[in-house]
Coordinates of C-alpha atoms in Angstrom, one line a residue:
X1 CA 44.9 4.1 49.6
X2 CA 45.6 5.5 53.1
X3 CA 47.8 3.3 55.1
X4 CA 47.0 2.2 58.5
X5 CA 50.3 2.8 59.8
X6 CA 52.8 4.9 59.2
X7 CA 56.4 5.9 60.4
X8 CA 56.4 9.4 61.2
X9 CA 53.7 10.5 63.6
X10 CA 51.4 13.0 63.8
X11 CA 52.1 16.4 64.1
X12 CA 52.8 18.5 67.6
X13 CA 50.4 21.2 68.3
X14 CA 54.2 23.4 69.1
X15 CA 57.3 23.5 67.2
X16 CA 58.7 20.2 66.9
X17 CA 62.3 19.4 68.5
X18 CA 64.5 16.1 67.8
X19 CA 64.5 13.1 69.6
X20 CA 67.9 13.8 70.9
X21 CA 68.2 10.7 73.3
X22 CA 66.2 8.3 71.7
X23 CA 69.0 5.2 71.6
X24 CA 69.5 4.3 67.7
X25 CA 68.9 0.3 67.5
X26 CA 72.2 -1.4 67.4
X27 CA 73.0 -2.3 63.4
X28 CA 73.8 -6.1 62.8
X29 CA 76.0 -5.3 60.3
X30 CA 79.7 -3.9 60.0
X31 CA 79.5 -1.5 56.6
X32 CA 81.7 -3.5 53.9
X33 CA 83.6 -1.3 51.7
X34 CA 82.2 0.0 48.7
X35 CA 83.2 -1.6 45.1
X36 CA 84.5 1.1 42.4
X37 CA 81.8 1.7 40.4
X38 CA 79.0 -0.7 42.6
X39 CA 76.6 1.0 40.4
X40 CA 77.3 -0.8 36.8
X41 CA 77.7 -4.4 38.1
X42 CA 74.3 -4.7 40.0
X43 CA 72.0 -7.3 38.7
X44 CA 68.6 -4.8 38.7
X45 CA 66.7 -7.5 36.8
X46 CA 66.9 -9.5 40.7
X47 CA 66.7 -6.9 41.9
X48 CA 63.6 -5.8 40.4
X49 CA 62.1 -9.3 41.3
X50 CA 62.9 -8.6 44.6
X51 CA 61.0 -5.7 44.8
X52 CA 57.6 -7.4 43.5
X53 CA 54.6 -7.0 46.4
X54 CA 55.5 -9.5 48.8
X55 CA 53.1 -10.9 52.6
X56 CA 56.7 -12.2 53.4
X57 CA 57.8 -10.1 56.5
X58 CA 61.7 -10.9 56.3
X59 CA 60.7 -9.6 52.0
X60 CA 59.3 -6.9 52.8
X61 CA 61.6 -5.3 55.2
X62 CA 64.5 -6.4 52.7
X63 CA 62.4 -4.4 50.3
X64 CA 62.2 -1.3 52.2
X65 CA 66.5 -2.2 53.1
X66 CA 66.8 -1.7 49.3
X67 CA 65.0 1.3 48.2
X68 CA 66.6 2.9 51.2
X69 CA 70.1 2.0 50.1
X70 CA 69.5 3.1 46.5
X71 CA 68.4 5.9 47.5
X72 CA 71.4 7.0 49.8
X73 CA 73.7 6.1 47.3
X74 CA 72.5 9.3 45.7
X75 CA 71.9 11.4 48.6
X76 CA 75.7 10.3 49.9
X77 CA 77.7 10.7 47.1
X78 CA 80.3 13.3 47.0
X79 CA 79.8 15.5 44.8
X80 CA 76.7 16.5 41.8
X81 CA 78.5 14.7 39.5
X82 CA 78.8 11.8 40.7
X83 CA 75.4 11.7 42.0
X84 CA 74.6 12.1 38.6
X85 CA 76.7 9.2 37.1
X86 CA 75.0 7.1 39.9
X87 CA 71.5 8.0 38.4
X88 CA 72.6 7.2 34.5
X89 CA 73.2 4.1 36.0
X90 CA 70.1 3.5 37.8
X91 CA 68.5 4.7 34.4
X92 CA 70.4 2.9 31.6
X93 CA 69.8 -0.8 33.9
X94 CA 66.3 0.4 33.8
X95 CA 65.8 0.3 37.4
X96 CA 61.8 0.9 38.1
X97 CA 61.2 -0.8 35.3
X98 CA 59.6 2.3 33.4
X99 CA 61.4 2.2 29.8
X100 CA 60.1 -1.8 29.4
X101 CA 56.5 -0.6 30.1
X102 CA 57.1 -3.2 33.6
X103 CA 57.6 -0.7 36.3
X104 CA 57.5 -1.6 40.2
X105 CA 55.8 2.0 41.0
X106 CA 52.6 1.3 40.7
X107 CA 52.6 -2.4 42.6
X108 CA 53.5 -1.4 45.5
X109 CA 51.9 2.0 46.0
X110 CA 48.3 0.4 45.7
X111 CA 49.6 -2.7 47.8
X112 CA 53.2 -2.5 49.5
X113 CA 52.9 -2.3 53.4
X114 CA 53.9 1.5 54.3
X115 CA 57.3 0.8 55.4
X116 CA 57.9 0.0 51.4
X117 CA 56.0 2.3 50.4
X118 CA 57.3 5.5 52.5
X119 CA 60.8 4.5 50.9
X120 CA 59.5 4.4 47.3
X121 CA 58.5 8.1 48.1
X122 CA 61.9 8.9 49.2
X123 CA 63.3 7.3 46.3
X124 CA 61.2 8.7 43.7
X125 CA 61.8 12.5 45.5
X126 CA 65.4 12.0 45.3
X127 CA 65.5 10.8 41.5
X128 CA 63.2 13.5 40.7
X129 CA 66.2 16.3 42.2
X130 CA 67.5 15.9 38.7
X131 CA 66.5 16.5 35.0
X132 CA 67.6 13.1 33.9
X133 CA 65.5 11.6 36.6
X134 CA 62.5 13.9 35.5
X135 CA 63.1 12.5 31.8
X136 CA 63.3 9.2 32.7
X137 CA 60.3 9.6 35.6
X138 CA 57.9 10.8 32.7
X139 CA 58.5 9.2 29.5
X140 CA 56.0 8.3 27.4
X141 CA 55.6 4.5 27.4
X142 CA 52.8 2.5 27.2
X143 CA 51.0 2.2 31.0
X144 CA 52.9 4.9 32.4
X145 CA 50.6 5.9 35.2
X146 CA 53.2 7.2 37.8
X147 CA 51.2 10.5 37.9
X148 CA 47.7 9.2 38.6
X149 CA 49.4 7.2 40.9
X150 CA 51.5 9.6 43.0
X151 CA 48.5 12.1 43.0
X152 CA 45.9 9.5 44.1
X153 CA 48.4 8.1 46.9
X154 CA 49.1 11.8 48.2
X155 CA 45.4 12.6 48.4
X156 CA 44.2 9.3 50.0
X157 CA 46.7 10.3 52.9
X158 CA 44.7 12.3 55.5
X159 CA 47.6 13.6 57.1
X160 CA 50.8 15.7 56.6
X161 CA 52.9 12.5 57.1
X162 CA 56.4 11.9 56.0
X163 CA 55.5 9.8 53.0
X164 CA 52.7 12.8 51.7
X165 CA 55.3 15.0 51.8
X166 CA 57.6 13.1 50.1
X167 CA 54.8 12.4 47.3
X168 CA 54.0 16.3 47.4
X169 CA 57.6 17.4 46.7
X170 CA 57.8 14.4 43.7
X171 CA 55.0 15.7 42.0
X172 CA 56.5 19.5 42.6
X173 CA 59.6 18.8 41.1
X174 CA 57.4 16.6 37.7
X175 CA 55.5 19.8 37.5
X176 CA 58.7 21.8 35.7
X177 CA 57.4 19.5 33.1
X178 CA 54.2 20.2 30.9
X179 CA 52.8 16.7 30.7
X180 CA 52.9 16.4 34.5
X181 CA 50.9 20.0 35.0
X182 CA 48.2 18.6 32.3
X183 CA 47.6 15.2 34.0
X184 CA 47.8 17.3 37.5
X185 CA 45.4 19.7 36.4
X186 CA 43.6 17.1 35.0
X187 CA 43.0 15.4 37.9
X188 CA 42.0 18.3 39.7
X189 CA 45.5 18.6 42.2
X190 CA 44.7 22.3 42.7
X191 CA 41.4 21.4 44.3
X192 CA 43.4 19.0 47.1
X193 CA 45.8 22.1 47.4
X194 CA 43.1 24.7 48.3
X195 CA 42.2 21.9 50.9
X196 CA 45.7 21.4 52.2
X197 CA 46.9 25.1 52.3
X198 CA 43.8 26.5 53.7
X199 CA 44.8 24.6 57.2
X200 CA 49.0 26.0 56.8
X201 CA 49.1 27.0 60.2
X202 CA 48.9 23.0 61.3
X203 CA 51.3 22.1 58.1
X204 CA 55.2 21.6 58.0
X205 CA 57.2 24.2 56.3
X206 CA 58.1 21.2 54.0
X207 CA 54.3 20.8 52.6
X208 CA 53.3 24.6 53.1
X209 CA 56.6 25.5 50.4
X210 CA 56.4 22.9 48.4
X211 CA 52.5 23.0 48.1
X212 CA 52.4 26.2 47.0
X213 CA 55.3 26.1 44.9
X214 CA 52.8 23.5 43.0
X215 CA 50.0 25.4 43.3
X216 CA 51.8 28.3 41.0
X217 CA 52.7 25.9 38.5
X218 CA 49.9 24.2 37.7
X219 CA 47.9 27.8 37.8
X220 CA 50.2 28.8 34.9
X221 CA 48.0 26.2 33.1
X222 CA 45.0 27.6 31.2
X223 CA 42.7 24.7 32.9
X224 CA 44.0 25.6 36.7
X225 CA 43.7 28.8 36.1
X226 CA 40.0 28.3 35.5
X227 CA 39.8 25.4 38.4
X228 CA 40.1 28.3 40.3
X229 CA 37.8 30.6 38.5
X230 CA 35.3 28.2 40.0
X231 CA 35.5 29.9 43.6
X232 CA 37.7 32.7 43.1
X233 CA 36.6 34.2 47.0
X234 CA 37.9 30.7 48.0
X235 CA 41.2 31.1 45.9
X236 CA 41.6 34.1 47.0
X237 CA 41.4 33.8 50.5
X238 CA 43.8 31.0 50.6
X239 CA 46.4 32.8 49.0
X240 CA 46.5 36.0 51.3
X241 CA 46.6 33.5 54.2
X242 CA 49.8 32.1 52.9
X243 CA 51.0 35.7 52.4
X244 CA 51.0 36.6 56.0
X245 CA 53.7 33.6 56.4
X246 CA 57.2 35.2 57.1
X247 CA 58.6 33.3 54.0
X248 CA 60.4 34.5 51.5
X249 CA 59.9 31.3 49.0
X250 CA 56.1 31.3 49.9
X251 CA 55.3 34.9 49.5
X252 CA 57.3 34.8 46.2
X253 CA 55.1 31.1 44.8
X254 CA 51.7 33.3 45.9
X255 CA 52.7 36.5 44.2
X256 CA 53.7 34.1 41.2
X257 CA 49.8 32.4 41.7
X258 CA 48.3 36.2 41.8
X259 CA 49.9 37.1 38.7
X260 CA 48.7 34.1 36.5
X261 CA 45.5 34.3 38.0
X262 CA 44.7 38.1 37.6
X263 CA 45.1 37.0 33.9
X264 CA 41.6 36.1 33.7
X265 CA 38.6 38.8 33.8
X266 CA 36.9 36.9 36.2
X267 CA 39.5 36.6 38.9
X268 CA 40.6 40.5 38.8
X269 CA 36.6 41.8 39.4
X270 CA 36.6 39.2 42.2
X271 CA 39.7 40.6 44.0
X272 CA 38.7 44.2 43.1
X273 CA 35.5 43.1 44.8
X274 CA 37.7 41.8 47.5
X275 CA 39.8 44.7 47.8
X276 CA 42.9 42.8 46.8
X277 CA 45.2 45.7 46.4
X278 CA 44.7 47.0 49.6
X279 CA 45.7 43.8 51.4
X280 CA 48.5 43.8 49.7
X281 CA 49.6 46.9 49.8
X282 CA 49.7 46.7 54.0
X283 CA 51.6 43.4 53.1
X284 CA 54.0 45.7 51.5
X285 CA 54.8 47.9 54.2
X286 CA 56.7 45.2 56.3
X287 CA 57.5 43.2 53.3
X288 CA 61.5 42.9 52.0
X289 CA 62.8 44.7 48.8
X290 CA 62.1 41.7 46.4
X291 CA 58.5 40.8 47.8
X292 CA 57.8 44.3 47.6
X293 CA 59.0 44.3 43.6
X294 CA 57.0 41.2 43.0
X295 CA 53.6 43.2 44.6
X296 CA 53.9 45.9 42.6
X297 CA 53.9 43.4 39.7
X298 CA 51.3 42.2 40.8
X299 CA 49.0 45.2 41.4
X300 CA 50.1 46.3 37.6
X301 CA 48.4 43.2 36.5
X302 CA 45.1 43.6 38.9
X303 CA 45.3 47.6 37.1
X304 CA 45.1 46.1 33.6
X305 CA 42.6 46.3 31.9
X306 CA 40.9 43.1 29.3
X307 CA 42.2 44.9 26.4
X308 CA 46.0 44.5 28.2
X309 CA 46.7 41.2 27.2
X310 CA 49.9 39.9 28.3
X311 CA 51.8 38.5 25.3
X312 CA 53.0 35.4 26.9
X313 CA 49.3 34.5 28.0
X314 CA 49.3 31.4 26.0
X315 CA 53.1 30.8 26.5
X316 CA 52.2 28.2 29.0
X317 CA 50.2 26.3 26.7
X318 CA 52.3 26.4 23.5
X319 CA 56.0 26.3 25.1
X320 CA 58.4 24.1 25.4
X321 CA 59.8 22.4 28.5
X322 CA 62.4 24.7 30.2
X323 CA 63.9 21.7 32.6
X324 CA 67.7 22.1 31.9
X325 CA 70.0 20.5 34.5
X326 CA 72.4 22.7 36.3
X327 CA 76.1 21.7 35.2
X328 CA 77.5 24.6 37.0
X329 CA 76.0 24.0 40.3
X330 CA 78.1 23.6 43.2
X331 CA 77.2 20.0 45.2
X332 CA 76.3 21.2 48.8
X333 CA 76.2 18.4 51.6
X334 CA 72.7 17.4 52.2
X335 CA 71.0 18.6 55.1
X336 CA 69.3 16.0 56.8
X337 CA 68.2 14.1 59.8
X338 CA 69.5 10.8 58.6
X339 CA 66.8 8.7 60.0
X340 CA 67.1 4.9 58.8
X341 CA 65.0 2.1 59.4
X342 CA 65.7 0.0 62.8
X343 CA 67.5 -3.2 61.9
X344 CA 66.9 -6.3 63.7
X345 CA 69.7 -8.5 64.1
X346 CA 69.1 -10.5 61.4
X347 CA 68.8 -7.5 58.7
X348 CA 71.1 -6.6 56.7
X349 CA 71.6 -3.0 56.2
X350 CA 73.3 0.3 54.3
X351 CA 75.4 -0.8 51.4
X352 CA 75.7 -4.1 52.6
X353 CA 72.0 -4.9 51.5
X354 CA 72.6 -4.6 47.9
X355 CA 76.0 -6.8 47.7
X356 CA 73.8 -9.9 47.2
X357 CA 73.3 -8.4 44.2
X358 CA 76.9 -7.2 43.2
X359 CA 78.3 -9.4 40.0
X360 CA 81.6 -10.2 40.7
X361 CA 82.3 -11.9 37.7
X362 CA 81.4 -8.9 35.4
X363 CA 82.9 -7.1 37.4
X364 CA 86.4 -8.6 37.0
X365 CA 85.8 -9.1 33.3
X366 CA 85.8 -5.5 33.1
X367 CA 88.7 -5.1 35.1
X368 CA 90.7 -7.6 32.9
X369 CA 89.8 -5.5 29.6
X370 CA 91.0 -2.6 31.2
X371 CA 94.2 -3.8 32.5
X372 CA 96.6 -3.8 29.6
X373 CA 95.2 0.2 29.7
X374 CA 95.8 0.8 33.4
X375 CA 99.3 -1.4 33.2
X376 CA 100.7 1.5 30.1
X377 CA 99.6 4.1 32.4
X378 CA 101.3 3.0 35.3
X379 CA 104.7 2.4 33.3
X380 CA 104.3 6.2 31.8
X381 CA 103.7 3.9 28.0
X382 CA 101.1 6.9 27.3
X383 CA 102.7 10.4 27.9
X384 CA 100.0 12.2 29.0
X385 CA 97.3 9.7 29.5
X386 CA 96.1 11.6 32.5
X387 CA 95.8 15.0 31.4
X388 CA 91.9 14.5 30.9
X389 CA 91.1 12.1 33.1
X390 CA 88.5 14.3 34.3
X391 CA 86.0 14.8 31.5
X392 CA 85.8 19.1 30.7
X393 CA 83.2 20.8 32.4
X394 CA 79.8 20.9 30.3
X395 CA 79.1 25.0 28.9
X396 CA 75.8 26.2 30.1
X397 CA 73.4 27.5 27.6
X398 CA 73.7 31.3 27.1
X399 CA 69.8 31.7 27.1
X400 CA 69.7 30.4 30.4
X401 CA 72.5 33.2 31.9
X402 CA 69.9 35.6 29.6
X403 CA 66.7 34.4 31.4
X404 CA 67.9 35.6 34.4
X405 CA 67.3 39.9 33.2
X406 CA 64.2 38.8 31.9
X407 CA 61.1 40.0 32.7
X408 CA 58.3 39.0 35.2
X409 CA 56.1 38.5 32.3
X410 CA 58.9 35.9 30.3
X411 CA 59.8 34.5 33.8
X412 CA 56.2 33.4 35.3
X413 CA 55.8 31.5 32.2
X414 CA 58.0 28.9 33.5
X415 CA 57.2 26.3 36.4
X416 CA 59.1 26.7 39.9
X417 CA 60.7 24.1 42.3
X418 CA 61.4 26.0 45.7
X419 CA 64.9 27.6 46.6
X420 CA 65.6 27.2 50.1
X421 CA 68.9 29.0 51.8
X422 CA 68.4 26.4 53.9
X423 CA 66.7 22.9 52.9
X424 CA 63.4 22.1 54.4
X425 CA 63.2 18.9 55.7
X426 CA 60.2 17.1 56.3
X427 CA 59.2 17.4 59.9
X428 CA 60.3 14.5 62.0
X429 CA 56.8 13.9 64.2
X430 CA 56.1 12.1 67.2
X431 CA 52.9 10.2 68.5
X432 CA 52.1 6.9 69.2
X433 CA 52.7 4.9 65.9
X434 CA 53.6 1.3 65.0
X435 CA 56.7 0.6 66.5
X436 CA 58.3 -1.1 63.6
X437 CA 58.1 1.1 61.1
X438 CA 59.2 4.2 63.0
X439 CA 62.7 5.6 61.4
X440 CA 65.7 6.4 64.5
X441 CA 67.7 9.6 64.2
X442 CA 71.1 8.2 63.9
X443 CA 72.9 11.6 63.8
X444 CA 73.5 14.3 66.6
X445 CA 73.1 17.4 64.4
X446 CA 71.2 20.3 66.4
X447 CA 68.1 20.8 63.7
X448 CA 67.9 24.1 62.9
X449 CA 66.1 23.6 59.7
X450 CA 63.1 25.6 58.5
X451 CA 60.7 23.0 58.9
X452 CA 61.9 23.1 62.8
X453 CA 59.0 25.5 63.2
X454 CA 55.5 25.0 62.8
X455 CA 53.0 27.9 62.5
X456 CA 52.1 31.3 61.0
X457 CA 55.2 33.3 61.8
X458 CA 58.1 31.2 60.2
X459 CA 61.6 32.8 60.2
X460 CA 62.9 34.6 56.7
X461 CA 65.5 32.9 54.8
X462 CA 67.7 35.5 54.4
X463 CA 70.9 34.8 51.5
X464 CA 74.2 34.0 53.2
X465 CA 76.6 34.2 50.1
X466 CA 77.1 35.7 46.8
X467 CA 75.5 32.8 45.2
X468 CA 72.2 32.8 47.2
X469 CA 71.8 36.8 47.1
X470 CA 72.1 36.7 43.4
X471 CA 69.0 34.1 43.6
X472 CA 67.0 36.3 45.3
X473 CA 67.9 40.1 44.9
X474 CA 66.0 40.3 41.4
X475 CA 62.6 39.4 42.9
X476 CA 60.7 37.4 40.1
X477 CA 63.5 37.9 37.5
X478 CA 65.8 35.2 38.8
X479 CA 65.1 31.6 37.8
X480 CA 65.5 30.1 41.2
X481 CA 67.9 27.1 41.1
X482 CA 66.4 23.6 41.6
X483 CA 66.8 22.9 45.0
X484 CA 68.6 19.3 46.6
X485 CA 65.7 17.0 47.6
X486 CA 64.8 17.6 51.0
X487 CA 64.6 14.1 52.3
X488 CA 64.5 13.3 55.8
X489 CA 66.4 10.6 56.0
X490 CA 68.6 11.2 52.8

């Protein structure tokens, strides 16, 4: 379903630069102080009602209020941990409705007006950030269709809009899961990507990253790999297009694509035929240390010979899931452009939109069972009551600190969500669209993102700290971190 109208224009023809002076529409609401622990004393099941399709105009934009606030809530929060604690809650009150086999998703992406639905996108791209949102996003319940239906709303939208990117990174980030790749490849997502990244010179940085991020992960499938087999020329041509980007995450997905794909017979007498090794070995020449590490890998493969097999060939096929959230990871404020929806008087917006829904009474009953608690506390009663008030940090799996020395071989194995030193936003765009459902920047910040430039030549991200260099300086050996979800409006 493509909708009519939608709240980020179309693309400039020349870099894109923020609306600086556009006046932000005055909010009709003061923003109420938070409850402790909002979260736990929401009544989703209203909530949930709330949220079914509606024609009602004062509904629907109460709808879009909602999704908006929900999602902020994570995208605000202080810190990774509590970001996190905000999702178990979203997930144990069964939010989208997914665990009871009842979810909201699918309602409103075939029906909801476009405000709704651009919201849902931003939603689903922020709970997908995190492996507990992936697990909840994808499990296996009777009439879960969120796949087939994020992959059939991203491909009826003809252009790179706001809410096609958002539905392109939320089906990025499902890919680090094996069911996702298998109903991807199944519905043939690599063919809409061949279409989508052979134009990257009119794309955002947002969609050229995160498309071919996907692209590599689903080609580590035995069925996309042989998609592609169907025009490898094609395939092929795409892919050294994307290479001549100045991007170190792109050129680092495409290598990763090259390698599974020179897997197959078929694929490595086509680029021999196509003098593969030769364009990328004048790639080479400019290229940094790491992309130049990842080409030679990649020539090796093109060298082998059928009787080379890799020994992880069918490791994609017959592994497990290796989606492991990241307890160690520092929370990094969100860099965004903050746009929100323009309230009308009579809206009711931010946090203040889901206090109808706040249960004061529960609320207080909690409180009271707790009190006797928090009263022995205060009077010292419990020596030491407060030494752990902070639960012990979580130890990391050792194989996952080992996985970073392993080979290029053991390493493209797995599925990749693109590392950005800097997030990519999704391009803020401008043209003549309906006026109510275009978002207002509503922060000053000078946008000096990646996805500030549109076009062939797009600056290197080069790493800033220790953290970031160690992500990089291993070419293909490093498991790149998952990134923060690179909302536009988180």
């Amino acid at each position: 379903m493509e909708h009519n109208q939608d709240s980020a224009p179309a693309l400039p023809t020349s870099s894109p630069t923020r609306q600086r002076n556009t006046p932000v529409p005055p909010r009709s609401n003061v923003q109420t102080a938070v409850p402790p622990n909002l979260e736990a004393f929401l009544d989703y099941e209203l909530m949930k009602r709330d949220l079914a399709p509606s024609s009602n105009e004062i509904q629907i934009r109460k709808q879009a209020f909602v999704l908006q606030a929900m999602r902020m809530r994570l995208t605000k929060s202080n810190s990774s941990a509590e970001k996190r604690r905000i999702l178990r809650e979203y997930i144990s009150h069964d939010f989208l409705g997914i665990s009871a086999g009842n979810d909201i998703i699918l309602p409103l992406l075939q029906s909801g007006p476009h405000i709704v639905c651009e919201q849902l996108a931003r939603f689903l791209n922020t709970v997908s950030s995190e492996c507990t949102g992936r697990e909840y996003l994808l499990q296996l319940t009777d009439g879960n269709e969120l796949i087939p239906s994020l992959v059939n709303s991203m491909m009826s939208e003809s252009r790179d809009s706001l809410y096609q990117q958002n539905l392109l990174g939320t089906l990025q980030k499902l890919s680090l899961r094996r069911s996702a790749q298998s109903t991807m490849n199944h519905m043939n997502v690599l063919q809409f990507l061949h279409h989508l990244l052979e134009n990257s010179d009119s794309l955002s940085d947002y969609s050229c990253e995160y498309g071919t991020a996907l692209f590599m992960n689903l080609c580590l499938r035995t069925q996309g790999r042989k998609q592609c087999l169907e025009h490898p020329p094609h395939t092929l041509e795409v892919l050294l297009g994307l290479l001549e980007i100045d991007s170190m995450q792109i050129q680092t997905y495409v290598n990763g694509a090259l390698y599974s794909l020179l897997s197959e017979h078929e694929f490595r007498e086509c680029a021999k035929e196509m003098r593969l090794d030769e364009s990328l070995l004048y790639l080479q020449k400019t290229a940094n240390e790491q992309v130049r590490g990842q080409i030679n890998f990649v020539l090796e493969q093109m060298s082998a010979g059928d009787d080379e097999k890799q020994e992880d060939e069918t490791a994609s096929e017959d592994g497990d899931d290796e989606d492991e959230e990241n307890d160690e990871e520092e929370h990094e404020a969100e860099e965004d452009f903050d746009e929100l929806i323009p309230s009308l008087p009579k809206d009711s917006a931010g946090i203040n939109v889901l206090l109808p829904y706040f249960n004061k009474r529960r609320a207080a009953a909690m409180a009271e069972t707790q009190a006797p608690t928090n009263t022995a506390k205060a009077s010292g009663g419990l020596a030491g009551a407060n030494q752990h008030s902070t639960p012990p940090p979580i130890n990391r799996n050792e194989n996952v600190r080992q996985s970073v020395s392993q080979s290029i071989q053991q390493d493209l194995t797995r599925p990749k969500t693109p590392t950005s030193v800097r997030t990519s936003s999704p391009v803020k765009q401008t043209g003549n669209w309906s006026e109510e459902t275009n978002v207002a920047q509503s922060m000053s910040k000078v946008d000096d993102s990646p996805a500030a430039a549109v076009g062939k030549k797009r600056p290197g991200n080069v790493p800033k700290n220790d953290v970031e260099l160690r992500e990089f300086n291993t070419g293909f050996t490093t498991r790149p971190k998952l990134p923060r979800t690179p909302l536009g409006d988180q």
